[in-house]
Amino acid sequence: MIVAEQKSLDEIKTMLAPYQKVLIVGCGTCVTVCFAGGEKEVAILASALRMATGLEGNPKQIMEATVQRQCEYEYNEAIADKLKEVDVVLSLACGIGVQTMNEQFPEMLTLPGLNTTFLGQPTEQGVWVERCQACGNCVLATTGGICPIARCSKSLLNGPCGGSQGGKCEIDPDVPCAWQQIYDRMKALGRLEALLEVAEAKDWRTSRDGGPRKIVREDLRLEK
Amino acid sequence: MKVGSNLEKILTAGYFAATGELGPPKNADPEVIRRKAEILKGHVDAVNITDNQTAVVRMSSISVGIMLLNMGIEPTIQMTCRDRNRIAIQSDLLGAAAFGIKNLLCLSGDHQRFGNHPMAKNVFDLDSMGLLRMVRDMRDAKKFQCGEEIKGPAPCFFIGAAANPFADPFEFRPYRLAKKVAAGADFVQTQIVFNVPKFREYMQRVGDLGLLDKVYILAGVSPIRTAGAAKYMATQVPGMDVPEEYVRRMEDAVKGIPKEDKAARKAAWEEEGIRICVEIIQRVREIPGVAGVHIMAIEWEEAVPEIVKRAGLLPRPQV
Ligand code: SF4
Ligand code: SF4
């Protein structure tokens, strides 16, 4: 899922300073699951803002809404009416939701209330870790199902580097060395020989380096 | 002979090589380099110039390499994958070769987390394996990394790689060295060796893989300067293995010298540090497959002439 974190209340207040009536819009998908921008977080942020702006003697009108999936026009239609009543929207969706809102409702500015952080997985209650960088050409088949692009600090394709010690990455004793994990997994699978071949330099065109990416599926497109 | 650098000639002639290292300054002062280079001159076969080591901005490796060439000292430039993509690396290497630089050490590079610009974006377009293969293909196949032919003189380097026998997983390290050799490494410089028995075991395994005829291995050595430095290396540097024995010897070296007598303590530490370094050189020299030593005494270049002298490595052969 897409993992995000709420911006600080101070930053949000600064962003909202020029506006009086604010609609906070949460999203019911990834950011709900990672407790950053679902219905509950929208409610908590709304009351925090009401309280803070009230104490400062200039209470803002804060409205709340949560759509099922903010990255699709279809779901955002549900809140189109509410937009007429406010000066600005504060989105608690990922950056994709924020952009969808801005594109769909060009007359209304939608501000980001979250920092979209990574594509990851909850590993235990309250902990999320990065798992994929959407490189566009998945190599998990050759690395025992562990991503070296996202999980090795240097995105090495032929690790582990000389800084790997005790299963930890050289950058931080709290960061596992992805290549130690890959090694252990390949060993357990009896496939260590696959790590003896030099992995070719990666073609990054499928990644962000090739420019903004787009997928067109002719089989799914509607007849024009 | 692939390139004909002094280092390559020394190694192919079967001499025990001794190389040094020079850390460029964090400013634009050429005098520092001249001073350090003068100290190393004549005592080593080639001098490595680090490429922004530990991700701290320093004068570029290639420019210092050119200064060394002008002083009649053979440089080994370093190139990491952290700061440049394949376009920038190849471009810099064309330039380095045009100036007559012949030895190149290919590294992944330390992560910028510990440097003076932790907020920088890193590159890692290639890893050290990709870099080795690219440089080898530029030389042997006269091709750029994209496959396009290099028309006219191609850059021709004696290609080095790094290896850390002490990093984990230990049993994979010899295989990773084999990958570097397959990718194009002609010579290898190891992480600083303090744990000689473990290094011997590593070399045994490297030999078992049949690599000793394919690559020249230079054991990394370094004189420890203080007991604090020994302790720091033993506990704080990932991928370093400093046996307790050396930490203790450094501590014992200043026993009985009053704390106030800073000069005497410094002299005692430096003497012990050099002594340990010379011992390690003598011990690694006995290990089959060790073709030389790479002496890393960054910010203590003065130690190098003394170390090579005591280790019986002088005069350096003229080839
Ligand atoms: S290899 Fe690429 S697509 Fe596969 S998990 Fe890693 S970043 Fe994602
Ligand atoms: S220690 Fe492991 S995870 Fe960290 S950079 Fe090296 S190979 Fe990658």
Coordinates of C-alpha atoms and ligand atoms in Angstrom, one line a residue:
Chain A
M1 CA 0.0 0.0 0.0
I2 CA 0.9 3.7 -0.2
V3 CA 2.2 4.7 3.2
A4 CA 1.9 8.3 4.4
E5 CA 2.3 10.4 7.5
Q6 CA 0.4 13.5 8.5
K7 CA 2.2 16.8 8.2
S8 CA 2.7 18.7 11.5
L9 CA -0.1 20.8 12.8
D10 CA 2.1 23.8 12.5
E11 CA 2.7 23.3 8.8
I12 CA -1.0 22.6 8.2
K13 CA -1.9 25.8 10.1
T14 CA 0.6 27.8 8.0
M15 CA -0.8 26.4 4.8
L16 CA -4.4 27.2 5.9
A17 CA -3.7 30.7 7.2
P18 CA -5.2 32.6 4.2
Y19 CA -8.4 30.6 4.3
Q20 CA -11.5 30.7 6.5
K21 CA -13.7 27.8 5.5
V22 CA -11.8 24.5 5.0
L23 CA -13.0 21.1 3.9
I24 CA -10.8 18.2 5.1
V25 CA -11.1 15.3 2.7
G26 CA -9.8 11.9 3.8
C27 CA -9.5 8.7 1.7
G28 CA -10.8 5.3 2.6
T29 CA -8.1 3.2 1.0
C30 CA -4.3 3.1 1.8
V31 CA -4.1 6.0 4.1
T32 CA -7.0 4.7 6.2
V33 CA -5.2 1.4 6.6
C34 CA -2.0 3.2 7.7
F35 CA -3.9 5.5 10.1
A36 CA -2.8 8.7 8.3
G37 CA -5.9 10.0 6.5
G38 CA -9.0 8.0 7.1
E39 CA -12.3 9.1 8.5
K40 CA -10.9 9.0 12.0
E41 CA -7.8 11.0 11.3
V42 CA -10.0 13.6 9.5
A43 CA -12.1 14.0 12.6
I44 CA -9.1 14.3 14.9
L45 CA -7.4 16.8 12.7
A46 CA -10.6 18.8 12.3
S47 CA -11.1 19.2 16.0
A48 CA -7.4 20.0 16.6
L49 CA -7.7 22.8 14.0
R50 CA -11.0 24.1 15.4
M51 CA -9.4 24.2 18.9
A52 CA -6.1 25.7 17.8
T53 CA -7.7 28.4 15.6
G54 CA -10.3 29.1 18.3
L55 CA -7.6 29.6 21.0
E56 CA -5.9 32.0 18.6
G57 CA -9.1 34.0 18.5
N58 CA -9.9 33.4 14.8
P59 CA -11.8 30.1 14.6
K60 CA -11.9 28.6 11.2
Q61 CA -14.9 26.7 9.9
I62 CA -13.8 23.2 9.4
M63 CA -15.9 20.6 7.5
E64 CA -15.1 17.0 7.1
A65 CA -15.6 14.3 4.4
T66 CA -14.0 11.1 3.5
V67 CA -14.2 9.5 0.0
Q68 CA -13.7 5.8 -0.7
R69 CA -10.8 6.4 -3.1
Q70 CA -9.5 9.9 -3.8
C71 CA -7.4 8.9 -6.8
E72 CA -10.5 8.3 -8.9
Y73 CA -12.9 11.0 -10.2
E74 CA -15.9 8.7 -9.8
Y75 CA -15.6 8.6 -6.0
N76 CA -14.8 12.3 -5.6
E77 CA -18.0 13.3 -7.3
A78 CA -19.7 12.5 -4.0
I79 CA -18.2 15.6 -2.4
A80 CA -18.6 18.1 -5.3
D81 CA -21.4 19.9 -3.6
K82 CA -19.5 20.5 -0.4
L83 CA -16.8 22.2 -2.3
K84 CA -19.1 25.1 -3.1
E85 CA -19.3 26.0 0.6
V86 CA -15.5 26.3 1.3
D87 CA -12.5 28.4 0.4
V88 CA -10.0 25.5 0.3
V89 CA -9.6 21.7 0.5
L90 CA -7.1 20.0 2.7
S91 CA -6.7 16.5 1.5
L92 CA -5.6 13.7 3.7
A93 CA -5.0 11.4 0.8
C94 CA -1.7 10.5 -0.7
G95 CA -0.1 12.8 -3.3
I96 CA -2.1 11.1 -6.0
G97 CA -5.4 11.9 -4.3
V98 CA -4.3 15.5 -3.9
Q99 CA -3.5 15.8 -7.6
T100 CA -6.7 14.1 -8.6
M101 CA -8.7 16.6 -6.6
N102 CA -6.8 19.5 -8.1
E103 CA -7.3 18.2 -11.6
Q104 CA -11.0 17.3 -11.1
F105 CA -11.9 20.6 -9.4
P106 CA -9.7 23.2 -11.0
E107 CA -11.5 26.1 -9.5
M108 CA -10.7 24.9 -6.0
L109 CA -7.2 24.6 -4.5
T110 CA -6.6 21.3 -2.7
L111 CA -3.7 21.3 -0.3
P112 CA -1.7 18.3 0.9
G113 CA -2.2 17.4 4.6
L114 CA 0.1 14.3 4.4
N115 CA 3.6 13.5 3.3
T116 CA 3.3 10.5 1.0
T117 CA 6.3 8.4 2.1
F118 CA 6.6 5.1 0.4
L119 CA 5.1 1.9 -0.9
G120 CA 5.3 -0.5 1.9
Q121 CA 3.9 -2.9 4.3
P122 CA 2.9 -2.9 8.0
T123 CA 5.4 -5.3 9.7
E124 CA 3.9 -5.0 13.2
Q125 CA 1.4 -2.8 15.0
G126 CA 2.4 0.8 14.3
V127 CA 5.4 0.0 12.1
W128 CA 5.5 0.3 8.3
V129 CA 8.5 -0.3 6.1
E130 CA 9.3 0.4 2.5
R131 CA 9.1 -2.5 0.1
C132 CA 9.0 -1.3 -3.5
Q133 CA 10.1 1.7 -5.5
A134 CA 8.0 0.9 -8.6
C135 CA 11.1 0.5 -10.7
G136 CA 9.0 -0.8 -13.5
N137 CA 11.0 -4.0 -14.1
C138 CA 10.6 -6.3 -11.2
V139 CA 13.7 -8.3 -10.2
L140 CA 12.2 -10.2 -7.3
A141 CA 12.4 -13.5 -9.1
T142 CA 16.2 -13.4 -8.9
T143 CA 16.5 -12.1 -5.4
G144 CA 14.4 -14.5 -3.4
G145 CA 11.4 -12.2 -3.3
I146 CA 13.3 -9.4 -1.5
C147 CA 13.6 -6.1 -3.3
P148 CA 17.2 -4.8 -3.5
I149 CA 16.1 -1.5 -5.2
A150 CA 13.9 -0.4 -2.3
R151 CA 15.5 -2.2 0.6
C152 CA 19.3 -1.9 0.0
S153 CA 20.4 1.6 0.9
K154 CA 22.4 1.8 -2.3
S155 CA 20.0 -0.2 -4.5
L156 CA 22.8 -2.6 -5.3
L157 CA 22.1 -5.4 -7.7
N158 CA 25.2 -7.4 -6.6
G159 CA 25.3 -7.0 -2.8
P160 CA 26.1 -7.2 -0.1
C161 CA 28.6 -4.4 0.0
G162 CA 31.5 -4.3 2.4
G163 CA 29.5 -2.4 5.0
S164 CA 27.2 -5.3 5.8
Q165 CA 27.8 -6.6 9.3
G166 CA 25.8 -8.7 11.7
G167 CA 22.8 -8.6 9.3
K168 CA 22.7 -4.8 9.5
C169 CA 23.2 -2.1 6.9
E170 CA 26.2 0.2 7.2
I171 CA 23.9 3.2 7.3
D172 CA 22.2 2.4 10.5
P173 CA 22.2 -0.5 13.1
D174 CA 18.4 -0.4 12.9
V175 CA 18.3 -1.0 9.2
P176 CA 18.5 -4.7 8.1
C177 CA 20.9 -5.4 5.2
A178 CA 18.6 -6.4 2.4
W179 CA 21.4 -8.3 0.7
Q180 CA 22.0 -10.4 3.9
Q181 CA 18.3 -11.1 3.8
I182 CA 18.5 -12.0 0.1
Y183 CA 21.5 -14.3 0.8
D184 CA 19.7 -16.1 3.6
R185 CA 16.6 -16.6 1.6
M186 CA 18.3 -17.9 -1.5
K187 CA 20.3 -20.2 0.7
A188 CA 17.2 -21.5 2.4
L189 CA 15.7 -22.0 -1.1
G190 CA 18.8 -23.9 -2.2
R191 CA 19.3 -21.4 -5.0
L192 CA 22.6 -19.7 -4.0
E193 CA 24.1 -20.4 -7.4
A194 CA 21.8 -17.7 -8.8
L195 CA 23.7 -15.1 -6.8
L196 CA 27.0 -16.1 -8.4
E197 CA 26.2 -14.5 -11.7
V198 CA 26.9 -10.8 -12.1
A199 CA 23.6 -9.0 -12.4
E200 CA 23.6 -6.6 -15.4
A201 CA 23.4 -2.9 -14.9
K202 CA 19.8 -1.9 -14.6
D203 CA 17.9 -0.2 -17.4
W204 CA 16.3 2.6 -15.5
R205 CA 14.1 3.7 -18.3
T206 CA 11.2 1.8 -16.9
S207 CA 11.7 3.7 -13.6
R208 CA 11.1 7.4 -12.9
D209 CA 14.3 8.1 -14.8
G210 CA 12.5 7.5 -18.1
G211 CA 10.2 10.5 -17.4
P212 CA 6.7 10.4 -15.9
R213 CA 5.3 7.0 -16.6
K214 CA 2.0 6.0 -18.3
I215 CA 0.3 2.7 -19.1
V216 CA -2.1 2.4 -21.9
R217 CA -4.1 -0.8 -22.2
E218 CA -5.7 -0.8 -25.6
D219 CA -7.8 -3.9 -24.6
L220 CA -9.4 -1.9 -21.9
R221 CA -10.0 1.4 -23.6
L222 CA -13.5 2.4 -24.6
E223 CA -14.1 2.8 -28.3
K224 CA -13.7 6.4 -29.4
Chain B
M1 CA 50.3 -6.7 -19.9
K2 CA 47.1 -4.9 -20.5
V3 CA 47.9 -1.3 -19.7
G4 CA 51.6 -1.0 -18.8
S5 CA 51.1 1.0 -15.6
N6 CA 53.9 0.9 -13.1
L7 CA 51.6 -1.0 -10.7
E8 CA 50.7 -3.6 -13.3
K9 CA 54.4 -4.0 -14.3
I10 CA 55.4 -4.6 -10.6
L11 CA 52.7 -7.2 -10.2
T12 CA 53.2 -9.0 -13.4
A13 CA 57.0 -9.1 -12.8
G14 CA 56.1 -10.9 -9.5
Y15 CA 57.4 -8.2 -7.1
F16 CA 55.6 -7.7 -3.8
A17 CA 53.7 -4.5 -4.5
A18 CA 53.4 -1.6 -2.0
T19 CA 50.8 1.1 -2.7
G20 CA 49.9 4.2 -0.7
E21 CA 46.9 6.4 -0.3
L22 CA 46.4 10.2 -0.3
G23 CA 43.2 11.9 0.9
P24 CA 42.6 15.1 -1.0
P25 CA 42.0 18.3 1.0
K26 CA 38.6 19.8 1.7
N27 CA 39.7 23.0 -0.1
A28 CA 41.4 24.1 -3.3
D29 CA 44.9 24.1 -1.9
P30 CA 47.4 22.3 -4.2
E31 CA 50.2 22.7 -1.6
V32 CA 48.8 20.1 0.7
I33 CA 48.9 17.5 -2.0
R34 CA 52.4 18.3 -3.1
R35 CA 53.6 18.0 0.5
K36 CA 51.8 14.7 1.1
A37 CA 52.9 13.3 -2.3
E38 CA 56.5 14.2 -1.7
I39 CA 56.4 12.1 1.5
L40 CA 55.1 9.1 -0.4
K41 CA 57.3 9.5 -3.5
G42 CA 59.7 6.6 -4.0
H43 CA 58.2 4.6 -1.2
V44 CA 55.3 3.1 -3.0
D45 CA 54.5 1.9 -6.5
A46 CA 51.3 3.9 -6.9
V47 CA 49.2 6.2 -4.8
N48 CA 45.4 5.9 -4.4
I49 CA 43.5 9.1 -4.4
T50 CA 40.2 8.8 -2.7
D51 CA 36.9 9.9 -4.3
N52 CA 35.1 12.0 -1.7
Q53 CA 35.7 9.3 0.9
T54 CA 33.1 8.8 3.6
A55 CA 30.9 11.1 1.4
V56 CA 32.7 14.3 2.5
V57 CA 33.4 16.8 -0.3
R58 CA 37.0 16.9 -1.2
M59 CA 39.1 17.9 -4.2
S60 CA 38.4 15.5 -7.0
S61 CA 40.3 12.3 -7.4
I62 CA 41.1 12.8 -11.0
S63 CA 42.4 16.3 -10.6
V64 CA 44.7 15.2 -7.8
G65 CA 45.8 12.3 -10.0
I66 CA 46.9 14.7 -12.7
M67 CA 48.9 16.7 -10.1
L68 CA 50.6 13.5 -9.1
L69 CA 51.4 12.6 -12.7
N70 CA 53.1 15.9 -13.0
M71 CA 55.2 15.1 -9.9
G72 CA 56.3 11.8 -11.4
I73 CA 54.2 9.7 -9.1
E74 CA 51.8 7.1 -10.4
P75 CA 48.2 7.7 -9.3
T76 CA 45.4 5.2 -8.8
I77 CA 42.3 7.2 -9.1
Q78 CA 39.1 6.1 -7.4
M79 CA 35.6 6.2 -8.8
T80 CA 32.4 5.6 -6.8
C81 CA 28.9 5.0 -8.0
R82 CA 27.4 7.3 -5.3
D83 CA 27.8 10.6 -7.0
R84 CA 27.8 10.0 -10.8
N85 CA 25.7 8.2 -13.2
R86 CA 27.1 6.1 -16.1
I87 CA 27.2 9.2 -18.3
A88 CA 29.3 11.3 -15.9
I89 CA 31.6 8.4 -15.0
Q90 CA 32.5 7.5 -18.6
S91 CA 33.0 11.2 -19.4
D92 CA 35.4 11.6 -16.4
L93 CA 37.2 8.5 -17.3
L94 CA 37.8 9.6 -20.9
G95 CA 39.3 12.7 -19.4
A96 CA 41.4 10.8 -16.9
A97 CA 42.8 8.5 -19.6
A98 CA 43.5 11.5 -21.9
F99 CA 45.8 12.9 -19.1
G100 CA 47.6 9.6 -18.8
I101 CA 46.1 8.1 -15.7
K102 CA 46.3 4.3 -15.9
N103 CA 45.1 2.8 -12.6
L104 CA 41.5 3.0 -11.6
L105 CA 39.8 1.6 -8.4
C106 CA 36.1 1.0 -8.9
L107 CA 33.9 1.3 -5.8
S108 CA 30.2 1.4 -4.8
G109 CA 31.0 4.2 -2.4
D110 CA 30.1 5.0 1.2
H111 CA 26.5 6.1 1.7
Q112 CA 26.1 9.8 2.1
R113 CA 24.4 9.4 5.4
F114 CA 27.8 9.9 7.2
G115 CA 29.2 12.6 5.0
N116 CA 28.9 16.4 5.2
H117 CA 25.9 16.4 2.8
P118 CA 23.5 13.8 4.2
M119 CA 20.7 15.8 2.4
A120 CA 22.2 15.0 -1.0
K121 CA 20.5 12.8 -3.6
N122 CA 22.5 9.7 -4.3
V123 CA 23.0 8.1 -7.7
F124 CA 23.9 4.4 -7.6
D125 CA 22.9 4.2 -11.3
L126 CA 25.5 1.3 -11.4
D127 CA 26.9 -0.7 -8.6
S128 CA 30.6 -1.6 -8.3
M129 CA 30.0 -4.7 -10.5
G130 CA 28.4 -2.7 -13.2
L131 CA 31.1 -0.1 -13.0
L132 CA 33.9 -2.8 -13.4
R133 CA 32.2 -4.3 -16.4
M134 CA 31.7 -0.9 -18.0
V135 CA 35.3 0.0 -17.6
R136 CA 36.5 -3.4 -18.8
D137 CA 34.3 -3.1 -21.9
M138 CA 35.5 0.4 -22.6
R139 CA 39.0 -0.9 -22.6
D140 CA 38.7 -4.4 -24.2
A141 CA 35.7 -4.1 -26.4
K142 CA 36.1 -0.4 -27.1
K143 CA 32.5 0.2 -26.3
F144 CA 30.5 2.6 -24.2
Q145 CA 28.2 1.1 -21.6
C146 CA 25.3 1.5 -24.0
G147 CA 27.1 -0.7 -26.6
E148 CA 28.1 2.2 -28.9
E149 CA 31.6 1.8 -30.3
I150 CA 34.3 4.2 -29.0
K151 CA 35.9 5.6 -32.2
G152 CA 39.5 6.6 -31.6
P153 CA 41.5 5.9 -28.5
A154 CA 39.5 4.1 -25.8
P155 CA 40.3 4.6 -22.1
C156 CA 42.7 1.9 -20.9
F157 CA 42.9 1.3 -17.2
F158 CA 44.4 -1.3 -15.0
I159 CA 41.2 -2.1 -13.1
G160 CA 41.0 -2.4 -9.4
A161 CA 38.2 -3.4 -7.1
A162 CA 37.7 -3.5 -3.4
A163 CA 36.9 -6.5 -1.2
N164 CA 36.1 -6.8 2.4
P165 CA 36.9 -10.2 3.8
F166 CA 35.5 -9.2 7.1
A167 CA 32.0 -8.2 6.1
D168 CA 29.1 -10.5 6.3
P169 CA 28.2 -13.1 5.2
F170 CA 31.8 -14.4 5.4
E171 CA 31.2 -17.5 3.3
F172 CA 29.8 -15.4 0.4
R173 CA 32.8 -13.0 0.3
P174 CA 35.1 -15.1 -1.8
Y175 CA 32.2 -15.6 -4.3
R176 CA 31.6 -11.9 -4.4
L177 CA 35.3 -11.5 -5.2
A178 CA 34.9 -14.0 -8.0
K179 CA 32.0 -11.9 -9.4
K180 CA 34.2 -8.8 -9.4
V181 CA 37.0 -10.7 -11.2
A182 CA 34.4 -11.9 -13.7
A183 CA 33.2 -8.3 -14.1
G184 CA 36.7 -7.1 -14.9
A185 CA 38.9 -6.6 -11.8
D186 CA 42.6 -7.0 -12.5
F187 CA 43.6 -6.2 -9.0
V188 CA 41.9 -6.0 -5.6
Q189 CA 42.5 -4.0 -2.5
T190 CA 41.1 -5.4 0.6
Q191 CA 39.6 -3.7 3.7
I192 CA 42.3 -3.1 6.3
V193 CA 43.5 -6.4 7.7
F194 CA 43.9 -6.7 11.4
N195 CA 42.4 -10.2 11.9
V196 CA 45.1 -12.1 10.1
P197 CA 43.8 -15.6 10.8
K198 CA 40.4 -14.7 9.4
F199 CA 42.1 -13.1 6.3
R200 CA 44.2 -16.3 5.8
E201 CA 41.0 -18.4 5.9
Y202 CA 39.4 -16.0 3.3
M203 CA 42.5 -16.2 1.1
Q204 CA 42.4 -20.0 1.3
R205 CA 38.8 -20.0 0.0
V206 CA 39.7 -17.5 -2.7
G207 CA 42.4 -19.9 -3.7
D208 CA 40.0 -22.8 -3.7
L209 CA 37.8 -20.9 -6.2
G210 CA 40.9 -20.7 -8.5
L211 CA 41.0 -16.9 -8.4
L212 CA 44.7 -16.5 -7.4
D213 CA 45.9 -16.7 -11.1
K214 CA 43.2 -14.3 -12.2
V215 CA 43.6 -11.3 -10.0
Y216 CA 46.3 -9.6 -7.9
I217 CA 45.3 -9.2 -4.3
L218 CA 46.7 -6.4 -2.3
A219 CA 46.1 -6.7 1.5
G220 CA 45.0 -3.4 3.0
V221 CA 47.0 -2.3 6.1
S222 CA 46.9 0.8 8.2
P223 CA 48.9 2.0 11.2
I224 CA 46.7 2.8 14.2
R225 CA 47.6 6.1 15.7
T226 CA 46.0 6.1 19.2
A227 CA 44.3 3.7 21.5
G228 CA 41.1 5.6 20.9
A229 CA 41.4 5.1 17.2
A230 CA 41.9 1.3 17.8
K231 CA 38.8 1.2 19.9
Y232 CA 36.8 3.2 17.5
M233 CA 37.7 1.0 14.6
A234 CA 37.0 -2.1 16.7
T235 CA 33.5 -1.0 17.7
Q236 CA 32.1 1.7 15.5
V237 CA 33.1 1.0 11.9
P238 CA 30.8 -1.4 10.1
G239 CA 32.8 -4.1 8.2
M240 CA 36.0 -3.6 10.3
D241 CA 37.5 -6.4 12.4
V242 CA 40.1 -5.3 15.0
P243 CA 41.0 -8.1 17.4
E244 CA 41.1 -7.1 21.1
E245 CA 44.8 -7.8 21.2
Y246 CA 45.6 -4.7 19.2
V247 CA 43.3 -2.5 21.2
R248 CA 45.1 -3.7 24.3
R249 CA 48.6 -3.2 22.8
M250 CA 47.8 0.3 22.0
E251 CA 46.5 1.0 25.5
D252 CA 49.5 -0.7 27.0
A253 CA 51.8 1.4 24.8
V254 CA 51.3 4.5 27.0
K255 CA 51.4 2.7 30.4
G256 CA 53.5 4.6 32.8
I257 CA 53.6 7.8 30.7
P258 CA 51.8 10.6 32.6
K259 CA 48.6 11.9 30.9
E260 CA 50.1 15.4 30.8
D261 CA 53.1 14.3 28.7
K262 CA 51.1 14.5 25.5
A263 CA 54.2 14.4 23.2
A264 CA 55.5 11.2 24.8
R265 CA 52.2 9.5 24.6
K266 CA 51.8 10.4 21.0
A267 CA 55.3 9.1 20.2
A268 CA 54.6 5.8 22.1
W269 CA 51.3 5.3 20.3
E270 CA 52.7 6.0 16.9
E271 CA 55.6 3.7 17.5
E272 CA 53.3 0.9 18.6
G273 CA 50.9 1.6 15.7
I274 CA 53.7 1.4 13.2
R275 CA 55.1 -1.8 14.8
I276 CA 51.7 -3.5 14.6
C277 CA 51.4 -2.5 11.0
V278 CA 54.8 -3.8 10.1
E279 CA 54.0 -7.1 11.8
I280 CA 50.8 -7.5 9.9
I281 CA 52.5 -6.8 6.6
Q282 CA 55.0 -9.5 7.4
R283 CA 52.3 -12.0 8.3
V284 CA 50.1 -11.3 5.3
R285 CA 53.1 -11.6 3.1
E286 CA 53.4 -15.2 4.1
I287 CA 49.8 -16.0 2.9
P288 CA 49.7 -17.6 -0.6
G289 CA 48.1 -15.3 -3.1
V290 CA 48.9 -12.0 -1.4
A291 CA 50.6 -9.9 -4.2
G292 CA 51.3 -6.8 -2.1
V293 CA 50.0 -4.4 0.4
H294 CA 48.0 -1.3 0.2
I295 CA 49.0 1.1 3.0
M296 CA 46.3 3.4 4.1
A297 CA 47.7 6.2 6.3
I298 CA 45.4 9.0 5.5
E299 CA 46.4 12.2 7.4
W300 CA 49.5 10.4 8.6
E301 CA 51.4 10.0 5.4
E302 CA 54.7 10.4 7.3
A303 CA 54.2 6.9 8.7
V304 CA 54.5 5.3 5.2
P305 CA 58.2 5.6 4.6
E306 CA 59.0 4.2 8.0
I307 CA 56.5 1.3 7.5
V308 CA 57.9 0.3 4.1
K309 CA 61.4 0.6 5.4
R310 CA 60.9 -1.6 8.4
A311 CA 58.9 -4.1 6.4
G312 CA 61.9 -4.5 4.2
L313 CA 60.0 -3.2 1.1
L314 CA 62.7 -0.7 0.1
P315 CA 64.0 0.2 -2.4
R316 CA 60.9 -0.1 -4.6
P317 CA 61.8 -2.0 -7.8
Q318 CA 62.3 -0.1 -11.0
V319 CA 60.4 -1.8 -13.8
Ligands
SF4_1 S1 12.3 -4.8 -8.2 FE1 11.2 -2.9 -8.8 S2 9.1 -3.5 -9.0 FE2 10.1 -5.2 -7.9 S3 9.7 -4.7 -5.8 FE3 11.7 -3.8 -6.3 S4 11.2 -1.7 -6.9 FE4 9.3 -2.8 -6.9
SF4_2 S1 25.0 -2.9 3.9 FE1 23.5 -4.2 2.8 S2 21.6 -2.9 2.6 FE2 23.3 -1.6 3.2 S3 24.1 -0.7 1.4 FE3 25.4 -2.5 1.8 S4 24.4 -4.2 0.7 FE4 22.9 -2.5 0.8

